[in-house]
């Protein structure tokens, strides 16, 4: 086994604590051992620990998610939701939808004032922004695919919360930047609030969260959706204008859905269906770019980028018009990913110019979700694979921490179309398919994906990044399959993003300037961003050799069984 150890961050002065020595590992090569990639080294290590105890990939992903709720509170969670894509060693493919839902008291116009004007502050911050959490139900739905009891899988997270862990510099910076919001939206002081700024090495102990996790350990999912924790959530709602009730919590259900599957250049792609738009967008983008034989160009060359931007443009126009919770709309997935439909979609492509977005869709751009999401990729030594993406939506969600229970609540209601035609927190607006209705799941872009080759997992990939998620997964896949890049380069090469509206194409700041200049000459409008996504990727070759890569853009880390 070859380890590339990026850095030994620090050994905190809190010598009595168990979790102060944090090693960020960016790449591991191995064979016949399980691999875990996540946004935080302690969470990846928690998953690897479960693999060493005899657990499989599904045991490990449960433990990793619980641990992220402790050590990565800006996006890891028990107060949010997400999507899981799994492929078992016997070839069985499945997904688990544990996306949040709108409370029963939710209504289409709940964020509008008496004059019909949208108050987006209410959909973005505080208690009214909260959707009914799905994470714990999702973990329990995953358990039937696992081998170990939940009591063991949750224990690493309890230890991390109870004993504390040392903050990385990035986490300290985030906590400091959000401190005013924590003060504004919480009635009582929380463990995240300090009189002096957080710094690297400071110990974060979460006793209330540890107790919440123990209630789940003791009572199962009812330890969250009923009893003390449910009461505390509802009490928190009543401290402001929240509308989640005990019945909303008790009645939450996950949905197991058939994955989206399609072929791409000798591989089978397995991804998430609606209410995630990710799988549909991925199918559309890959199929349209294949019309131009993308592999004949160099990665990030002018022609390659133009093809991919135009595929992204057309896909996101369809997202705005056609996609939402399939229980509430006509599901047109089969049409949207069909070859005939996509060939017709592609007729307007020209190498000579940028296609105006007005030519490829109605002007109803989709919500642009928060980038504060987190992804986990795992494979075990038996060949089970899992990709899971979860979120609170905004950074630390609604900024509301359940008093007495110690965890952040999501602000996922802002992922609905608050009012068709009105921008959400990220400047985009939505259409009728994603309007607010009680019990409805808000549209998402999360794209946990497994690529199969010769009926075995080949690539396990996903990323945070809001609407940049599908485009980053798309680029990671073509970087390997079409452009023959190494897994490390596929993850860390500079990325770009286009989502139909606004017209602008966003490039990471280190993107080749010559390509950007060429595209500007073709009437593309461009802007720069410091970072797009944080991709977690595992590649397993036909000989069984595997490499796991954690994105260099954050504290993301790999752990091995």
XYZ file of C-alpha atoms in Angstrom:
561
model
C 0.000 0.000 0.000
C 1.293 3.411 -0.928
C 0.223 6.412 1.112
C 0.766 10.000 0.106
C 0.484 11.874 3.381
C -0.146 15.534 2.605
C 0.311 16.922 6.070
C 0.355 16.264 9.759
C -1.759 19.198 10.745
C -1.063 19.462 14.428
C -1.016 17.892 17.844
C -3.233 20.033 20.045
C -2.222 21.177 23.471
C -5.285 19.324 24.795
C -3.349 16.141 25.457
C -6.207 14.542 27.403
C -8.475 14.520 24.387
C -8.639 11.526 22.115
C -9.085 13.240 18.765
C -6.422 15.910 18.420
C -3.911 14.313 16.062
C -5.450 14.867 12.640
C -3.746 13.431 9.556
C -5.001 14.565 6.173
C -4.296 11.888 3.544
C -4.949 12.899 -0.054
C -4.328 9.671 -1.947
C -4.080 5.963 -1.179
C -3.311 3.045 -3.497
C -4.275 -0.430 -2.295
C -5.614 -3.828 -3.261
C -8.103 -6.051 -1.437
C -8.799 -3.422 1.198
C -11.717 -1.072 1.733
C -11.359 2.663 1.096
C -13.255 5.658 2.485
C -13.092 9.223 1.144
C -14.910 12.067 2.897
C -14.656 15.758 3.744
C -12.874 15.231 7.093
C -10.063 12.869 8.152
C -11.748 11.850 11.408
C -14.916 10.875 9.565
C -12.972 8.852 6.986
C -11.121 7.130 9.818
C -14.440 6.327 11.529
C -15.611 4.575 8.370
C -12.334 2.700 7.977
C -12.538 1.593 11.623
C -15.917 0.008 10.912
C -14.474 -1.811 7.887
C -11.708 -3.204 10.101
C -14.385 -4.443 12.527
C -15.904 -6.571 9.769
C -18.430 -4.103 8.413
C -19.113 -3.623 4.722
C -19.341 -0.429 2.656
C -22.857 0.303 3.926
C -21.816 -0.045 7.557
C -18.918 2.280 6.840
C -21.033 4.925 5.116
C -23.449 5.054 8.055
C -20.584 5.518 10.518
C -18.922 8.128 8.297
C -22.128 10.139 7.996
C -22.686 10.137 11.745
C -19.075 11.221 12.292
C -19.407 14.053 9.764
C -22.396 15.348 11.746
C -19.941 15.872 14.605
C -16.676 16.952 12.977
C -18.030 18.733 9.871
C -21.068 20.629 11.188
C -21.271 23.092 8.292
C -22.616 20.298 6.032
C -22.391 16.920 7.776
C -25.625 16.477 9.647
C -28.447 14.673 11.354
C -30.703 17.692 10.766
C -30.644 17.607 6.974
C -30.960 14.991 4.232
C -29.422 13.483 1.137
C -29.225 10.738 -1.472
C -27.413 7.382 -1.582
C -26.485 5.262 -4.600
C -25.309 1.717 -3.929
C -24.068 -1.235 -5.971
C -23.714 -4.575 -4.195
C -21.099 -7.207 -4.955
C -23.861 -9.317 -6.573
C -24.615 -6.487 -9.013
C -27.777 -5.228 -7.303
C -28.218 -1.475 -7.762
C -30.313 0.691 -5.461
C -30.838 4.244 -4.248
C -32.153 5.752 -1.043
C -33.846 9.156 -1.145
C -33.716 10.758 2.297
C -34.241 14.294 1.037
C -36.048 16.674 3.386
C -39.755 17.352 2.873
C -41.952 20.412 3.253
C -43.918 20.403 6.549
C -47.686 19.859 6.373
C -48.279 23.508 7.262
C -46.148 24.640 4.314
C -47.892 26.467 1.472
C -47.031 27.791 -1.947
C -47.072 31.424 -0.804
C -45.644 30.982 2.708
C -42.739 33.345 2.057
C -44.805 36.113 0.440
C -45.943 39.291 2.216
C -49.431 40.796 1.873
C -48.366 42.519 -1.331
C -47.176 39.267 -2.870
C -43.495 40.146 -2.515
C -41.144 37.286 -1.609
C -39.313 37.601 1.708
C -36.358 35.355 0.944
C -34.784 35.995 4.347
C -37.526 33.770 5.802
C -36.710 30.928 3.388
C -32.986 31.200 4.043
C -32.499 31.888 7.746
C -34.188 30.848 10.948
C -36.868 28.347 11.832
C -39.327 28.842 8.981
C -36.595 27.829 6.513
C -36.375 24.283 7.914
C -37.612 21.217 6.033
C -38.400 17.951 7.825
C -35.007 16.205 8.284
C -34.403 12.886 6.543
C -30.849 11.901 7.489
C -31.539 9.554 10.419
C -34.284 7.764 8.466
C -31.802 7.438 5.604
C -29.171 5.874 7.849
C -31.697 3.316 9.091
C -32.838 2.566 5.534
C -29.183 1.855 4.697
C -28.865 -0.502 7.670
C -30.637 -3.392 5.925
C -27.698 -3.530 3.489
C -25.151 -3.494 6.336
C -23.775 -6.255 8.584
C -23.256 -4.629 11.998
C -25.835 -3.251 14.452
C -26.504 0.497 14.527
C -25.261 0.665 18.123
C -21.714 -0.016 16.860
C -21.955 2.232 13.811
C -22.976 5.292 15.800
C -20.375 4.831 18.555
C -17.434 6.573 16.793
C -19.575 9.707 16.412
C -20.624 9.569 20.065
C -16.960 9.338 21.084
C -16.047 12.299 18.876
C -18.860 14.432 20.297
C -18.302 13.411 23.909
C -14.505 13.608 24.040
C -14.073 16.428 21.564
C -11.787 16.972 18.609
C -9.350 19.670 17.568
C -10.573 22.125 14.933
C -8.682 22.497 11.693
C -7.853 25.999 10.503
C -10.580 25.852 7.868
C -13.228 24.897 10.426
C -12.069 27.611 12.824
C -12.310 30.196 10.045
C -15.838 29.112 9.120
C -17.064 29.216 12.714
C -15.632 32.707 13.166
C -17.187 33.945 9.918
C -20.629 32.689 10.921
C -20.582 33.812 14.565
C -22.947 36.756 14.061
C -25.528 34.435 12.492
C -25.249 32.017 15.427
C -25.897 34.915 17.831
C -28.812 36.176 15.754
C -30.691 32.901 15.315
C -30.208 31.131 18.642
C -31.943 32.124 21.871
C -29.398 30.427 24.134
C -25.630 30.160 23.794
C -24.308 27.114 21.934
C -20.975 25.286 21.949
C -20.154 26.939 18.620
C -20.167 30.437 20.122
C -17.079 31.833 21.860
C -16.064 35.210 23.231
C -12.686 34.939 21.495
C -12.198 33.713 17.926
C -11.785 30.017 17.196
C -8.300 28.945 16.184
C -6.635 25.810 14.873
C -6.281 23.256 17.649
C -9.181 24.491 19.760
C -11.194 21.605 21.159
C -14.861 21.333 20.177
C -16.823 19.216 22.676
C -20.530 18.607 21.949
C -22.136 17.007 25.010
C -25.718 17.717 23.919
C -25.092 16.179 20.508
C -23.524 13.131 22.186
C -26.696 12.683 24.241
C -28.865 13.020 21.113
C -26.806 10.324 19.413
C -27.149 8.084 22.483
C -30.926 8.380 22.283
C -30.735 7.169 18.675
C -28.361 4.404 19.735
C -30.822 3.287 22.426
C -34.180 3.831 20.715
C -33.440 3.621 17.001
C -34.950 6.092 14.543
C -37.680 6.791 17.106
C -34.911 8.273 19.251
C -34.868 11.139 16.756
C -38.339 11.318 15.205
C -40.207 10.749 18.465
C -39.594 11.296 22.165
C -37.213 13.824 23.668
C -35.394 14.887 20.503
C -38.607 15.380 18.535
C -39.992 17.435 21.424
C -36.849 19.589 21.431
C -37.137 20.181 17.669
C -40.754 21.292 17.989
C -39.894 23.506 20.968
C -37.196 25.089 18.819
C -39.773 25.740 16.108
C -41.947 27.571 18.639
C -39.092 29.903 19.618
C -39.532 31.519 16.233
C -41.887 31.048 13.307
C -41.096 27.409 12.539
C -43.899 25.077 11.441
C -42.527 21.531 11.842
C -44.793 19.453 14.120
C -44.455 16.154 15.963
C -46.583 14.551 13.252
C -44.259 15.858 10.519
C -41.343 14.164 12.253
C -43.148 10.936 13.085
C -44.495 10.568 9.532
C -41.241 11.205 7.631
C -40.444 8.366 5.215
C -37.493 7.608 2.952
C -38.153 6.531 -0.629
C -36.176 3.773 -2.313
C -36.020 4.512 -6.030
C -34.769 2.784 -9.157
C -31.421 4.341 -10.149
C -30.922 6.114 -13.440
C -28.684 3.845 -15.542
C -27.259 4.440 -19.011
C -24.261 3.424 -21.099
C -21.301 5.645 -21.852
C -18.357 4.432 -23.943
C -18.172 0.902 -22.598
C -19.279 1.738 -19.077
C -22.624 1.772 -17.270
C -23.398 4.902 -15.255
C -25.540 4.436 -12.122
C -26.830 7.681 -10.624
C -29.627 9.353 -8.668
C -33.109 9.942 -10.154
C -35.609 12.686 -9.319
C -36.061 14.570 -7.029
C -32.347 14.898 -7.664
C -31.776 16.405 -11.076
C -28.215 15.081 -10.990
C -28.665 11.747 -12.764
C -30.744 13.223 -15.583
C -28.300 16.095 -16.101
C -25.344 13.703 -16.101
C -26.996 11.488 -18.724
C -27.873 14.473 -20.910
C -24.432 16.068 -20.690
C -22.502 12.868 -21.374
C -24.732 11.824 -24.261
C -24.712 15.234 -25.949
C -20.951 15.659 -25.658
C -20.515 12.181 -27.183
C -22.109 13.508 -30.386
C -18.913 15.525 -30.941
C -16.432 12.719 -30.116
C -15.129 14.567 -27.098
C -12.192 12.164 -26.694
C -10.456 13.563 -29.799
C -9.771 16.853 -27.993
C -7.441 17.691 -25.127
C -8.852 18.199 -21.652
C -9.741 21.882 -21.013
C -8.970 22.821 -24.624
C -11.210 25.390 -26.307
C -13.222 22.882 -28.342
C -13.638 20.448 -25.452
C -14.802 23.153 -23.056
C -17.182 24.641 -25.606
C -18.808 21.257 -26.238
C -19.193 20.638 -22.522
C -20.494 24.139 -21.732
C -23.148 23.817 -24.428
C -24.172 20.387 -23.118
C -24.458 21.920 -19.651
C -26.501 24.841 -21.007
C -29.126 22.623 -22.643
C -29.366 20.259 -19.688
C -29.921 23.001 -17.136
C -32.601 24.602 -19.307
C -34.490 21.304 -19.069
C -33.887 21.193 -15.317
C -35.695 24.476 -14.870
C -38.733 23.506 -16.896
C -39.280 19.818 -16.267
C -37.720 18.644 -12.989
C -39.088 18.340 -9.467
C -40.471 15.782 -6.991
C -41.829 12.925 -9.177
C -44.724 12.424 -6.742
C -46.020 15.899 -7.682
C -45.140 16.301 -11.380
C -45.126 14.252 -14.575
C -41.784 12.432 -14.566
C -40.300 12.893 -18.056
C -36.939 11.265 -17.367
C -37.253 8.684 -20.172
C -37.865 11.423 -22.739
C -35.192 13.778 -21.421
C -32.388 11.208 -21.637
C -33.506 9.583 -24.915
C -31.148 9.739 -27.886
C -33.753 11.210 -30.238
C -34.615 14.033 -27.854
C -30.967 14.868 -27.203
C -30.008 14.782 -30.890
C -32.732 17.334 -31.538
C -31.510 19.373 -28.552
C -28.000 19.403 -30.016
C -28.913 20.621 -33.517
C -28.354 24.251 -32.570
C -24.740 23.663 -31.453
C -22.074 25.531 -33.405
C -18.324 25.759 -32.860
C -18.506 29.329 -34.190
C -20.408 30.937 -31.327
C -21.996 30.659 -27.917
C -25.616 29.523 -28.160
C -27.786 32.218 -26.535
C -29.609 30.677 -23.585
C -32.877 32.188 -24.818
C -32.663 29.802 -27.787
C -32.631 26.614 -25.708
C -35.292 27.096 -23.030
C -37.996 29.166 -21.396
C -36.578 31.885 -19.175
C -37.287 30.180 -15.828
C -33.821 29.385 -14.410
C -33.621 26.811 -11.647
C -32.598 27.476 -8.049
C -28.866 27.424 -7.513
C -28.347 25.454 -4.345
C -25.760 26.120 -1.697
C -22.274 24.754 -2.191
C -22.278 23.592 1.446
C -22.894 19.930 0.781
C -20.672 16.932 1.514
C -19.945 13.685 -0.315
C -18.645 10.239 0.689
C -17.282 7.540 -1.642
C -16.612 4.040 -0.273
C -15.682 0.601 -1.603
C -15.067 -2.474 0.537
C -12.810 -5.477 -0.097
C -15.801 -7.559 -1.207
C -16.656 -5.128 -4.020
C -19.657 -3.347 -2.501
C -19.678 0.328 -3.495
C -21.570 3.340 -2.197
C -21.757 7.030 -3.064
C -23.739 9.347 -0.804
C -24.219 13.110 -0.869
C -25.865 14.977 2.010
C -26.536 18.604 2.874
C -27.992 21.206 5.199
C -28.261 23.493 2.142
C -26.606 26.742 3.301
C -23.444 26.931 5.390
C -24.575 25.550 8.791
C -28.081 25.364 7.306
C -30.624 27.686 8.896
C -28.001 28.689 11.535
C -30.461 27.337 14.120
C -29.139 24.785 16.615
C -31.760 22.693 18.432
C -31.412 23.825 22.041
C -30.780 20.835 24.274
C -30.014 18.551 21.329
C -26.915 20.236 19.882
C -27.338 19.931 16.105
C -27.953 22.342 13.222
C -31.209 22.355 11.284
C -31.301 22.694 7.497
C -32.633 25.600 5.431
C -33.737 23.404 2.546
C -37.058 25.205 2.022
C -35.077 27.739 -0.004
C -34.432 25.014 -2.595
C -38.087 25.254 -3.593
C -39.227 27.988 -5.933
C -40.207 30.442 -3.198
C -42.121 32.317 -5.871
C -41.795 31.419 -9.540
C -39.687 34.178 -11.050
C -38.110 35.352 -7.761
C -34.399 34.647 -7.107
C -33.411 32.483 -4.156
C -30.362 32.983 -1.912
C -27.988 32.282 -4.790
C -29.570 34.590 -7.333
C -31.481 32.026 -9.362
C -35.205 31.542 -9.710
C -37.397 28.519 -10.274
C -40.484 27.323 -12.070
C -43.794 25.656 -11.289
C -42.425 22.100 -11.147
C -40.528 23.000 -7.976
C -43.163 25.120 -6.196
C -43.865 24.565 -2.477
C -46.441 21.943 -1.466
C -46.905 20.056 1.845
C -44.956 16.788 1.915
C -43.065 17.622 -1.266
C -39.336 17.098 -1.688
C -37.399 20.067 -3.007
C -35.428 19.650 -6.239
C -31.720 18.922 -5.766
C -28.549 18.744 -7.848
C -26.767 16.152 -5.707
C -25.205 13.527 -7.988
C -23.780 10.506 -6.128
C -22.627 8.240 -8.956
C -21.071 4.824 -9.526
C -19.568 3.961 -12.921
C -19.562 0.236 -13.757
C -17.131 -1.578 -16.058
C -17.535 -5.262 -16.867
C -20.355 -5.357 -14.301
C -18.086 -4.215 -11.458
C -17.651 -0.804 -9.795
C -15.035 1.217 -11.693
C -15.446 4.817 -10.490
C -17.232 6.005 -7.327
C -17.622 9.763 -7.399
C -19.497 12.770 -6.055
C -18.969 16.288 -4.775
C -20.592 19.185 -2.947
C -21.227 22.401 -4.818
C -24.933 23.104 -5.373
C -25.701 23.385 -9.069
C -21.996 22.850 -9.820
C -22.335 19.254 -8.553
C -23.556 17.624 -11.790
C -21.065 19.545 -13.916
C -18.162 18.612 -11.624
C -19.133 14.917 -11.635
C -19.536 15.099 -15.421
C -16.066 16.604 -15.811
C -14.483 14.092 -13.421
C -15.908 11.182 -15.438
C -14.851 12.497 -18.862
C -11.443 13.440 -17.439
C -10.863 9.726 -16.830
C -12.826 8.048 -19.648
C -12.293 10.537 -22.509
C -9.145 12.442 -21.580
C -7.325 9.516 -19.858
C -6.263 11.561 -16.842
C -5.121 9.961 -13.597
C -7.665 9.933 -10.751
C -5.687 12.653 -8.966
C -5.662 14.903 -12.017
C -9.332 14.166 -12.720
C -10.211 15.426 -9.240
C -7.810 18.335 -8.903
C -7.664 19.746 -12.440
C -9.343 23.189 -12.645
C -13.057 23.004 -13.396
C -15.705 25.183 -15.001
C -19.470 25.499 -14.709
C -22.438 26.720 -16.730
C -26.093 26.387 -15.708
C -27.957 28.007 -18.640
C -28.864 31.153 -16.708
C -27.117 33.356 -15.925
C -25.339 33.280 -19.282
C -21.963 33.402 -17.528
C -19.503 30.508 -17.616
C -17.622 30.244 -14.317
C -13.987 29.106 -14.316
C -11.754 28.265 -11.401
C -9.070 30.893 -11.013
C -6.254 28.594 -12.217
C -8.017 27.627 -15.462
C -5.969 27.990 -18.689
C -6.219 31.622 -19.800
C -5.779 30.774 -23.474
C -8.977 28.721 -23.453
C -10.893 31.454 -21.660
C -9.662 34.048 -24.176
C -10.685 31.866 -27.144
C -14.173 31.397 -25.705
C -14.607 35.115 -25.084
C -13.964 35.660 -28.779
C -16.976 33.398 -29.433
C -19.192 35.627 -27.241
C -18.984 33.594 -24.040
C -19.298 35.678 -20.883
C -16.903 34.483 -18.197
C -16.180 34.965 -14.520
C -13.675 33.500 -12.078
C -14.303 31.606 -8.843
C -11.792 30.514 -6.228
C -13.189 26.991 -6.001
C -15.672 24.679 -7.706
C -16.589 21.545 -5.745
C -14.597 19.140 -3.582
C -14.693 15.823 -5.392
C -14.211 12.465 -3.630
C -13.272 9.711 -6.074
C -12.295 6.037 -5.975
C -11.147 4.149 -9.087
C -10.841 0.347 -9.159
C -8.929 -1.124 -12.101
C -9.824 -4.452 -13.704
C -6.937 -6.102 -11.830
C -8.443 -5.041 -8.505
C -5.941 -2.297 -7.759
C -7.725 0.716 -6.310
C -6.833 4.362 -5.820
C -8.787 6.790 -3.670
C -8.358 10.556 -4.030
C -9.577 13.292 -1.701
C -9.958 16.735 -3.225
C -7.089 19.124 -2.555
C -9.484 22.054 -2.199
C -10.297 21.289 1.466
C -9.535 19.130 4.508
C -10.905 16.111 2.603
C -9.107 12.876 3.425
C -8.802 9.187 2.533
C -8.667 6.288 4.991
C -7.983 2.613 4.303
C -9.232 -0.498 6.056
